Amino acid sequence: MLALGLPWSERLVERARRAVGATHEAARAALEDGVAANLGGGTHHAFADAGRGFCVFNDVVTVRQALRPRVRRVLVVDLDVHQGDGTHALLADDPDAFTFAINGFRNYPFKRVPGDLELDLPDGTEDERYLDGLSRLLPRAIARARPELCFYLAGADPYAGDRLGRLALTSAGLAARDRLVRDGLRAAGVPVCVTLAGGYAEPIEDTVAINLETVRTFSE
Ligand SMILES: [Zn+2]
């Protein structure tokens, strides 16, 4: 429970199972329709042996496995501000999965697990530098992954008003980020399963507004 950061309860277990199920449904819908979202999920700190950092089960890796062999090559675009250490560890030996992430450098988790392509940004990074890095690296990630499906972790926590984020993006910057991801994947013809991942703004309404904008962007 210390590592997870949440008290155990039957309801927590049920919630964690349903979150994985919802990502599974969203991924299947994305394969049919091109895009779908889970209003949750993106629990990228969960390892095989234990949950960590508010993440009980690793939904993306679980669903990646469940969809085999129908889907062989996958790309994980993880733009939650925290590094997806669990996802990186679980996919390390999977030659058909490629992970791309933009992380806050001085943030949780402090023991990193390397992914395939990562950009670490210093505290206080603003829109321009972030979007610059994203537009430079995303095409590279798509080219190297040649994915049949993308899992996008649209974390709201790179936001300036986030309590745990340490970066300084605006809501407009985060919306521009989502459009870049949407347009890049669309141009490459890659279906995308969107998950929300983290968001800890004060007030919480800011996180909700960012999440809503993500869903709106991907429904356009
Ligand atoms: Zn996070």
PDB file of C-alpha atoms and ligand atoms in Angstrom:
ATOM      1  CA  MET A   1       0.000   0.000   0.000  1.00  0.00           C
ATOM      2  CA  LEU A   2       2.949   2.305   0.645  1.00  0.00           C
ATOM      3  CA  ALA A   3       4.236   1.823  -2.892  1.00  0.00           C
ATOM      4  CA  LEU A   4       0.749   2.077  -4.367  1.00  0.00           C
ATOM      5  CA  GLY A   5      -0.210   5.196  -2.427  1.00  0.00           C
ATOM      6  CA  LEU A   6      -3.812   3.997  -2.053  1.00  0.00           C
ATOM      7  CA  PRO A   7      -5.505   2.051   0.769  1.00  0.00           C
ATOM      8  CA  TRP A   8      -6.583  -1.470  -0.235  1.00  0.00           C
ATOM      9  CA  SER A   9     -10.306  -2.094  -0.455  1.00  0.00           C
ATOM     10  CA  GLU A  10     -12.590  -4.361  -2.431  1.00  0.00           C
ATOM     11  CA  ARG A  11     -13.890  -1.318  -4.247  1.00  0.00           C
ATOM     12  CA  LEU A  12     -10.367  -0.351  -5.262  1.00  0.00           C
ATOM     13  CA  VAL A  13      -9.838  -3.823  -6.754  1.00  0.00           C
ATOM     14  CA  GLU A  14     -13.132  -3.626  -8.632  1.00  0.00           C
ATOM     15  CA  ARG A  15     -12.304  -0.155  -9.929  1.00  0.00           C
ATOM     16  CA  ALA A  16      -8.849  -1.269 -11.085  1.00  0.00           C
ATOM     17  CA  ARG A  17     -10.294  -4.267 -12.937  1.00  0.00           C
ATOM     18  CA  ARG A  18     -12.946  -2.165 -14.619  1.00  0.00           C
ATOM     19  CA  ALA A  19     -10.363   0.416 -15.685  1.00  0.00           C
ATOM     20  CA  VAL A  20      -8.404  -2.308 -17.482  1.00  0.00           C
ATOM     21  CA  GLY A  21     -11.625  -3.607 -19.043  1.00  0.00           C
ATOM     22  CA  ALA A  22     -12.481  -0.121 -20.277  1.00  0.00           C
ATOM     23  CA  THR A  23      -9.088   0.281 -21.954  1.00  0.00           C
ATOM     24  CA  HIS A  24      -9.654  -3.121 -23.566  1.00  0.00           C
ATOM     25  CA  GLU A  25     -13.047  -1.994 -24.900  1.00  0.00           C
ATOM     26  CA  ALA A  26     -11.579   1.300 -26.085  1.00  0.00           C
ATOM     27  CA  ALA A  27      -8.731  -0.434 -27.915  1.00  0.00           C
ATOM     28  CA  ARG A  28     -11.158  -2.777 -29.649  1.00  0.00           C
ATOM     29  CA  ALA A  29     -13.370   0.141 -30.610  1.00  0.00           C
ATOM     30  CA  ALA A  30     -10.326   2.038 -31.896  1.00  0.00           C
ATOM     31  CA  LEU A  31      -9.480  -0.873 -34.184  1.00  0.00           C
ATOM     32  CA  GLU A  32     -13.024  -0.659 -35.613  1.00  0.00           C
ATOM     33  CA  ASP A  33     -13.521   3.108 -35.698  1.00  0.00           C
ATOM     34  CA  GLY A  34     -10.010   4.571 -35.765  1.00  0.00           C
ATOM     35  CA  VAL A  35     -10.272   6.276 -32.399  1.00  0.00           C
ATOM     36  CA  ALA A  36     -11.759   5.590 -28.964  1.00  0.00           C
ATOM     37  CA  ALA A  37     -11.094   6.653 -25.383  1.00  0.00           C
ATOM     38  CA  ASN A  38     -11.298   5.325 -21.857  1.00  0.00           C
ATOM     39  CA  LEU A  39     -12.235   8.059 -19.365  1.00  0.00           C
ATOM     40  CA  GLY A  40      -9.560   6.653 -17.069  1.00  0.00           C
ATOM     41  CA  GLY A  41      -6.715   4.181 -17.458  1.00  0.00           C
ATOM     42  CA  GLY A  42      -3.118   4.918 -18.336  1.00  0.00           C
ATOM     43  CA  THR A  43      -1.875   3.239 -15.151  1.00  0.00           C
ATOM     44  CA  HIS A  44       1.725   3.104 -16.293  1.00  0.00           C
ATOM     45  CA  HIS A  45       3.529   2.680 -12.946  1.00  0.00           C
ATOM     46  CA  ALA A  46       2.111  -0.806 -12.353  1.00  0.00           C
ATOM     47  CA  PHE A  47       4.636  -3.632 -12.693  1.00  0.00           C
ATOM     48  CA  ALA A  48       3.942  -7.354 -13.059  1.00  0.00           C
ATOM     49  CA  ASP A  49       4.578  -8.095  -9.382  1.00  0.00           C
ATOM     50  CA  ALA A  50       2.935  -5.095  -7.724  1.00  0.00           C
ATOM     51  CA  GLY A  51       1.034  -1.876  -8.153  1.00  0.00           C
ATOM     52  CA  ARG A  52       2.826   1.439  -7.639  1.00  0.00           C
ATOM     53  CA  GLY A  53       2.200   5.168  -7.830  1.00  0.00           C
ATOM     54  CA  PHE A  54      -1.641   5.050  -7.782  1.00  0.00           C
ATOM     55  CA  CYS A  55      -1.567   2.301 -10.463  1.00  0.00           C
ATOM     56  CA  VAL A  56      -2.911  -1.137  -9.487  1.00  0.00           C
ATOM     57  CA  PHE A  57      -2.764  -2.949 -12.848  1.00  0.00           C
ATOM     58  CA  ASN A  58      -1.024  -1.897 -16.050  1.00  0.00           C
ATOM     59  CA  ASP A  59      -3.964  -1.522 -18.421  1.00  0.00           C
ATOM     60  CA  VAL A  60      -2.034  -0.760 -21.613  1.00  0.00           C
ATOM     61  CA  VAL A  61       0.296  -3.752 -21.351  1.00  0.00           C
ATOM     62  CA  THR A  62      -2.551  -6.060 -20.303  1.00  0.00           C
ATOM     63  CA  VAL A  63      -4.609  -4.997 -23.305  1.00  0.00           C
ATOM     64  CA  ARG A  64      -1.601  -5.197 -25.607  1.00  0.00           C
ATOM     65  CA  GLN A  65      -1.269  -8.848 -24.576  1.00  0.00           C
ATOM     66  CA  ALA A  66      -5.005  -9.524 -24.814  1.00  0.00           C
ATOM     67  CA  LEU A  67      -5.124  -8.255 -28.410  1.00  0.00           C
ATOM     68  CA  ARG A  68      -2.399 -10.562 -29.648  1.00  0.00           C
ATOM     69  CA  PRO A  69      -2.134 -11.990 -32.235  1.00  0.00           C
ATOM     70  CA  ARG A  70      -4.735  -9.748 -33.909  1.00  0.00           C
ATOM     71  CA  VAL A  71      -2.463  -6.761 -33.303  1.00  0.00           C
ATOM     72  CA  ARG A  72       1.261  -7.324 -33.479  1.00  0.00           C
ATOM     73  CA  ARG A  73       2.962  -3.917 -33.585  1.00  0.00           C
ATOM     74  CA  VAL A  74       1.979  -1.253 -31.055  1.00  0.00           C
ATOM     75  CA  LEU A  75       3.184   2.214 -30.147  1.00  0.00           C
ATOM     76  CA  VAL A  76       2.753   3.709 -26.678  1.00  0.00           C
ATOM     77  CA  VAL A  77       2.826   7.517 -26.660  1.00  0.00           C
ATOM     78  CA  ASP A  78       3.067   8.401 -22.983  1.00  0.00           C
ATOM     79  CA  LEU A  79       2.694  12.143 -22.383  1.00  0.00           C
ATOM     80  CA  ASP A  80       1.834  11.877 -18.714  1.00  0.00           C
ATOM     81  CA  VAL A  81       4.518  13.950 -17.006  1.00  0.00           C
ATOM     82  CA  HIS A  82       5.778  10.998 -14.955  1.00  0.00           C
ATOM     83  CA  GLN A  83       7.867   8.286 -16.566  1.00  0.00           C
ATOM     84  CA  GLY A  84       5.955   5.073 -17.356  1.00  0.00           C
ATOM     85  CA  ASP A  85       8.436   2.843 -15.568  1.00  0.00           C
ATOM     86  CA  GLY A  86       6.064  -0.114 -15.269  1.00  0.00           C
ATOM     87  CA  THR A  87       5.146  -0.020 -18.938  1.00  0.00           C
ATOM     88  CA  HIS A  88       8.801   0.232 -19.943  1.00  0.00           C
ATOM     89  CA  ALA A  89       9.732  -2.740 -17.761  1.00  0.00           C
ATOM     90  CA  LEU A  90       6.845  -4.884 -18.995  1.00  0.00           C
ATOM     91  CA  LEU A  91       7.490  -4.138 -22.670  1.00  0.00           C
ATOM     92  CA  ALA A  92      11.290  -4.301 -22.511  1.00  0.00           C
ATOM     93  CA  ASP A  93      11.385  -7.771 -24.080  1.00  0.00           C
ATOM     94  CA  ASP A  94       8.596  -7.124 -26.583  1.00  0.00           C
ATOM     95  CA  PRO A  95      10.261  -6.362 -29.927  1.00  0.00           C
ATOM     96  CA  ASP A  96       6.910  -5.383 -31.479  1.00  0.00           C
ATOM     97  CA  ALA A  97       6.093  -2.699 -28.920  1.00  0.00           C
ATOM     98  CA  PHE A  98       7.699   0.752 -29.073  1.00  0.00           C
ATOM     99  CA  THR A  99       7.451   3.316 -26.274  1.00  0.00           C
ATOM    100  CA  PHE A 100       7.780   7.074 -26.699  1.00  0.00           C
ATOM    101  CA  ALA A 101       7.523   9.408 -23.706  1.00  0.00           C
ATOM    102  CA  ILE A 102       8.054  12.996 -22.653  1.00  0.00           C
ATOM    103  CA  ASN A 103       8.810  13.210 -18.939  1.00  0.00           C
ATOM    104  CA  GLY A 104       9.557  15.738 -16.262  1.00  0.00           C
ATOM    105  CA  PHE A 105      13.179  14.987 -15.461  1.00  0.00           C
ATOM    106  CA  ARG A 106      13.118  15.728 -11.727  1.00  0.00           C
ATOM    107  CA  ASN A 107       9.890  13.907 -11.024  1.00  0.00           C
ATOM    108  CA  TYR A 108       8.603  10.518  -9.873  1.00  0.00           C
ATOM    109  CA  PRO A 109       9.689   7.743 -10.429  1.00  0.00           C
ATOM    110  CA  PHE A 110      13.205   8.414  -9.168  1.00  0.00           C
ATOM    111  CA  LYS A 111      14.467   5.019 -10.272  1.00  0.00           C
ATOM    112  CA  ARG A 112      13.963   5.066 -14.035  1.00  0.00           C
ATOM    113  CA  VAL A 113      13.364   2.216 -16.443  1.00  0.00           C
ATOM    114  CA  PRO A 114      14.461   3.242 -19.944  1.00  0.00           C
ATOM    115  CA  GLY A 115      11.950   3.275 -22.778  1.00  0.00           C
ATOM    116  CA  ASP A 116      12.637   3.241 -26.525  1.00  0.00           C
ATOM    117  CA  LEU A 117      12.498   7.006 -27.131  1.00  0.00           C
ATOM    118  CA  GLU A 118      12.305   9.572 -24.346  1.00  0.00           C
ATOM    119  CA  LEU A 119      12.605  13.286 -23.835  1.00  0.00           C
ATOM    120  CA  ASP A 120      13.282  14.478 -20.294  1.00  0.00           C
ATOM    121  CA  LEU A 121      12.405  18.100 -19.584  1.00  0.00           C
ATOM    122  CA  PRO A 122      13.516  20.363 -16.729  1.00  0.00           C
ATOM    123  CA  ASP A 123      11.135  21.847 -14.138  1.00  0.00           C
ATOM    124  CA  GLY A 124       9.134  24.788 -15.401  1.00  0.00           C
ATOM    125  CA  THR A 125       9.246  23.830 -19.103  1.00  0.00           C
ATOM    126  CA  GLU A 126       6.634  25.829 -21.026  1.00  0.00           C
ATOM    127  CA  ASP A 127       4.490  25.190 -24.119  1.00  0.00           C
ATOM    128  CA  GLU A 128       6.915  26.122 -26.846  1.00  0.00           C
ATOM    129  CA  ARG A 129       9.797  23.896 -25.836  1.00  0.00           C
ATOM    130  CA  TYR A 130       7.460  21.007 -25.078  1.00  0.00           C
ATOM    131  CA  LEU A 131       5.596  21.213 -28.384  1.00  0.00           C
ATOM    132  CA  ASP A 132       8.863  21.626 -30.222  1.00  0.00           C
ATOM    133  CA  GLY A 133      10.192  18.379 -28.763  1.00  0.00           C
ATOM    134  CA  LEU A 134       6.936  16.577 -29.450  1.00  0.00           C
ATOM    135  CA  SER A 135       6.708  17.629 -33.090  1.00  0.00           C
ATOM    136  CA  ARG A 136      10.345  16.649 -33.595  1.00  0.00           C
ATOM    137  CA  LEU A 137      10.143  13.204 -31.978  1.00  0.00           C
ATOM    138  CA  LEU A 138       6.625  11.936 -32.674  1.00  0.00           C
ATOM    139  CA  PRO A 139       7.240  11.325 -36.411  1.00  0.00           C
ATOM    140  CA  ARG A 140      10.398   9.422 -35.461  1.00  0.00           C
ATOM    141  CA  ALA A 141       8.464   7.269 -32.992  1.00  0.00           C
ATOM    142  CA  ILE A 142       5.759   6.472 -35.550  1.00  0.00           C
ATOM    143  CA  ALA A 143       8.355   5.653 -38.213  1.00  0.00           C
ATOM    144  CA  ARG A 144      10.296   3.354 -35.926  1.00  0.00           C
ATOM    145  CA  ALA A 145       7.229   1.660 -34.412  1.00  0.00           C
ATOM    146  CA  ARG A 146       5.263   1.140 -37.656  1.00  0.00           C
ATOM    147  CA  PRO A 147       2.281   0.486 -35.364  1.00  0.00           C
ATOM    148  CA  GLU A 148      -1.036  -1.164 -36.057  1.00  0.00           C
ATOM    149  CA  LEU A 149      -2.412   0.488 -32.915  1.00  0.00           C
ATOM    150  CA  CYS A 150      -1.317   3.354 -30.665  1.00  0.00           C
ATOM    151  CA  PHE A 151      -2.051   3.744 -26.969  1.00  0.00           C
ATOM    152  CA  TYR A 152      -1.964   7.419 -26.070  1.00  0.00           C
ATOM    153  CA  LEU A 153      -1.608   8.407 -22.397  1.00  0.00           C
ATOM    154  CA  ALA A 154      -2.924  11.957 -22.425  1.00  0.00           C
ATOM    155  CA  GLY A 155      -1.818  12.896 -18.910  1.00  0.00           C
ATOM    156  CA  ALA A 156      -3.156  16.274 -17.770  1.00  0.00           C
ATOM    157  CA  ASP A 157      -0.271  16.647 -15.341  1.00  0.00           C
ATOM    158  CA  PRO A 158       2.280  18.613 -17.439  1.00  0.00           C
ATOM    159  CA  TYR A 159      -0.107  21.531 -16.683  1.00  0.00           C
ATOM    160  CA  ALA A 160       1.305  24.567 -14.859  1.00  0.00           C
ATOM    161  CA  GLY A 161      -1.389  24.328 -12.187  1.00  0.00           C
ATOM    162  CA  ASP A 162      -0.736  20.668 -11.431  1.00  0.00           C
ATOM    163  CA  ARG A 163       0.338  19.834  -7.870  1.00  0.00           C
ATOM    164  CA  LEU A 164       2.598  16.947  -8.937  1.00  0.00           C
ATOM    165  CA  GLY A 165       3.698  17.957 -12.421  1.00  0.00           C
ATOM    166  CA  ARG A 166       6.556  20.482 -12.063  1.00  0.00           C
ATOM    167  CA  LEU A 167       6.209  21.566 -15.725  1.00  0.00           C
ATOM    168  CA  ALA A 168       4.408  24.740 -16.824  1.00  0.00           C
ATOM    169  CA  LEU A 169       2.215  24.020 -19.827  1.00  0.00           C
ATOM    170  CA  THR A 170      -0.987  25.997 -20.348  1.00  0.00           C
ATOM    171  CA  SER A 171      -4.347  24.383 -21.155  1.00  0.00           C
ATOM    172  CA  ALA A 172      -3.966  25.754 -24.686  1.00  0.00           C
ATOM    173  CA  GLY A 173      -0.540  24.123 -24.879  1.00  0.00           C
ATOM    174  CA  LEU A 174      -1.977  20.788 -23.789  1.00  0.00           C
ATOM    175  CA  ALA A 175      -4.740  21.090 -26.392  1.00  0.00           C
ATOM    176  CA  ALA A 176      -2.089  21.785 -29.041  1.00  0.00           C
ATOM    177  CA  ARG A 177      -0.204  18.708 -27.798  1.00  0.00           C
ATOM    178  CA  ASP A 178      -3.305  16.547 -28.259  1.00  0.00           C
ATOM    179  CA  ARG A 179      -3.864  17.900 -31.772  1.00  0.00           C
ATOM    180  CA  LEU A 180      -0.255  17.119 -32.711  1.00  0.00           C
ATOM    181  CA  VAL A 181      -0.669  13.531 -31.547  1.00  0.00           C
ATOM    182  CA  ARG A 182      -4.066  13.168 -33.228  1.00  0.00           C
ATOM    183  CA  ASP A 183      -2.884  14.609 -36.539  1.00  0.00           C
ATOM    184  CA  GLY A 184       0.400  12.675 -36.555  1.00  0.00           C
ATOM    185  CA  LEU A 185      -1.351   9.356 -35.996  1.00  0.00           C
ATOM    186  CA  ARG A 186      -4.150  10.180 -38.403  1.00  0.00           C
ATOM    187  CA  ALA A 187      -1.699  11.077 -41.175  1.00  0.00           C
ATOM    188  CA  ALA A 188       0.035   7.737 -40.638  1.00  0.00           C
ATOM    189  CA  GLY A 189      -3.306   5.877 -40.600  1.00  0.00           C
ATOM    190  CA  VAL A 190      -2.779   4.549 -37.056  1.00  0.00           C
ATOM    191  CA  PRO A 191      -5.837   3.848 -34.872  1.00  0.00           C
ATOM    192  CA  VAL A 192      -5.548   5.301 -31.385  1.00  0.00           C
ATOM    193  CA  CYS A 193      -6.808   4.239 -27.982  1.00  0.00           C
ATOM    194  CA  VAL A 194      -6.747   7.277 -25.683  1.00  0.00           C
ATOM    195  CA  THR A 195      -6.402   6.947 -21.910  1.00  0.00           C
ATOM    196  CA  LEU A 196      -6.375   9.835 -19.437  1.00  0.00           C
ATOM    197  CA  ALA A 197      -3.534   8.881 -17.045  1.00  0.00           C
ATOM    198  CA  GLY A 198      -2.633  11.459 -14.349  1.00  0.00           C
ATOM    199  CA  GLY A 199      -3.940  14.893 -13.447  1.00  0.00           C
ATOM    200  CA  TYR A 200      -3.742  16.603 -10.054  1.00  0.00           C
ATOM    201  CA  ALA A 201      -4.587  20.247 -10.659  1.00  0.00           C
ATOM    202  CA  GLU A 202      -5.697  22.611  -7.957  1.00  0.00           C
ATOM    203  CA  PRO A 203      -8.608  23.167  -8.486  1.00  0.00           C
ATOM    204  CA  ILE A 204      -9.474  19.711  -9.870  1.00  0.00           C
ATOM    205  CA  GLU A 205     -11.841  21.376 -12.372  1.00  0.00           C
ATOM    206  CA  ASP A 206      -8.757  22.381 -14.371  1.00  0.00           C
ATOM    207  CA  THR A 207      -7.837  18.720 -14.826  1.00  0.00           C
ATOM    208  CA  VAL A 208     -11.404  17.910 -15.859  1.00  0.00           C
ATOM    209  CA  ALA A 209     -11.333  20.723 -18.437  1.00  0.00           C
ATOM    210  CA  ILE A 210      -8.032  19.422 -19.879  1.00  0.00           C
ATOM    211  CA  ASN A 211      -9.414  15.859 -20.039  1.00  0.00           C
ATOM    212  CA  LEU A 212     -12.572  17.109 -21.731  1.00  0.00           C
ATOM    213  CA  GLU A 213     -10.551  18.981 -24.320  1.00  0.00           C
ATOM    214  CA  THR A 214      -8.546  15.805 -25.022  1.00  0.00           C
ATOM    215  CA  VAL A 215     -11.727  13.826 -25.672  1.00  0.00           C
ATOM    216  CA  ARG A 216     -13.143  16.654 -27.790  1.00  0.00           C
ATOM    217  CA  THR A 217      -9.942  16.853 -29.850  1.00  0.00           C
ATOM    218  CA  PHE A 218      -9.930  13.151 -30.597  1.00  0.00           C
ATOM    219  CA  SER A 219     -13.638  13.120 -31.494  1.00  0.00           C
ATOM    220  CA  GLU A 220     -13.094  15.763 -34.172  1.00  0.00           C
TER     221      GLU A 220
HETATM  222 ZN    ZN B   1       1.522  11.367 -13.948  1.00  0.00          ZN
END
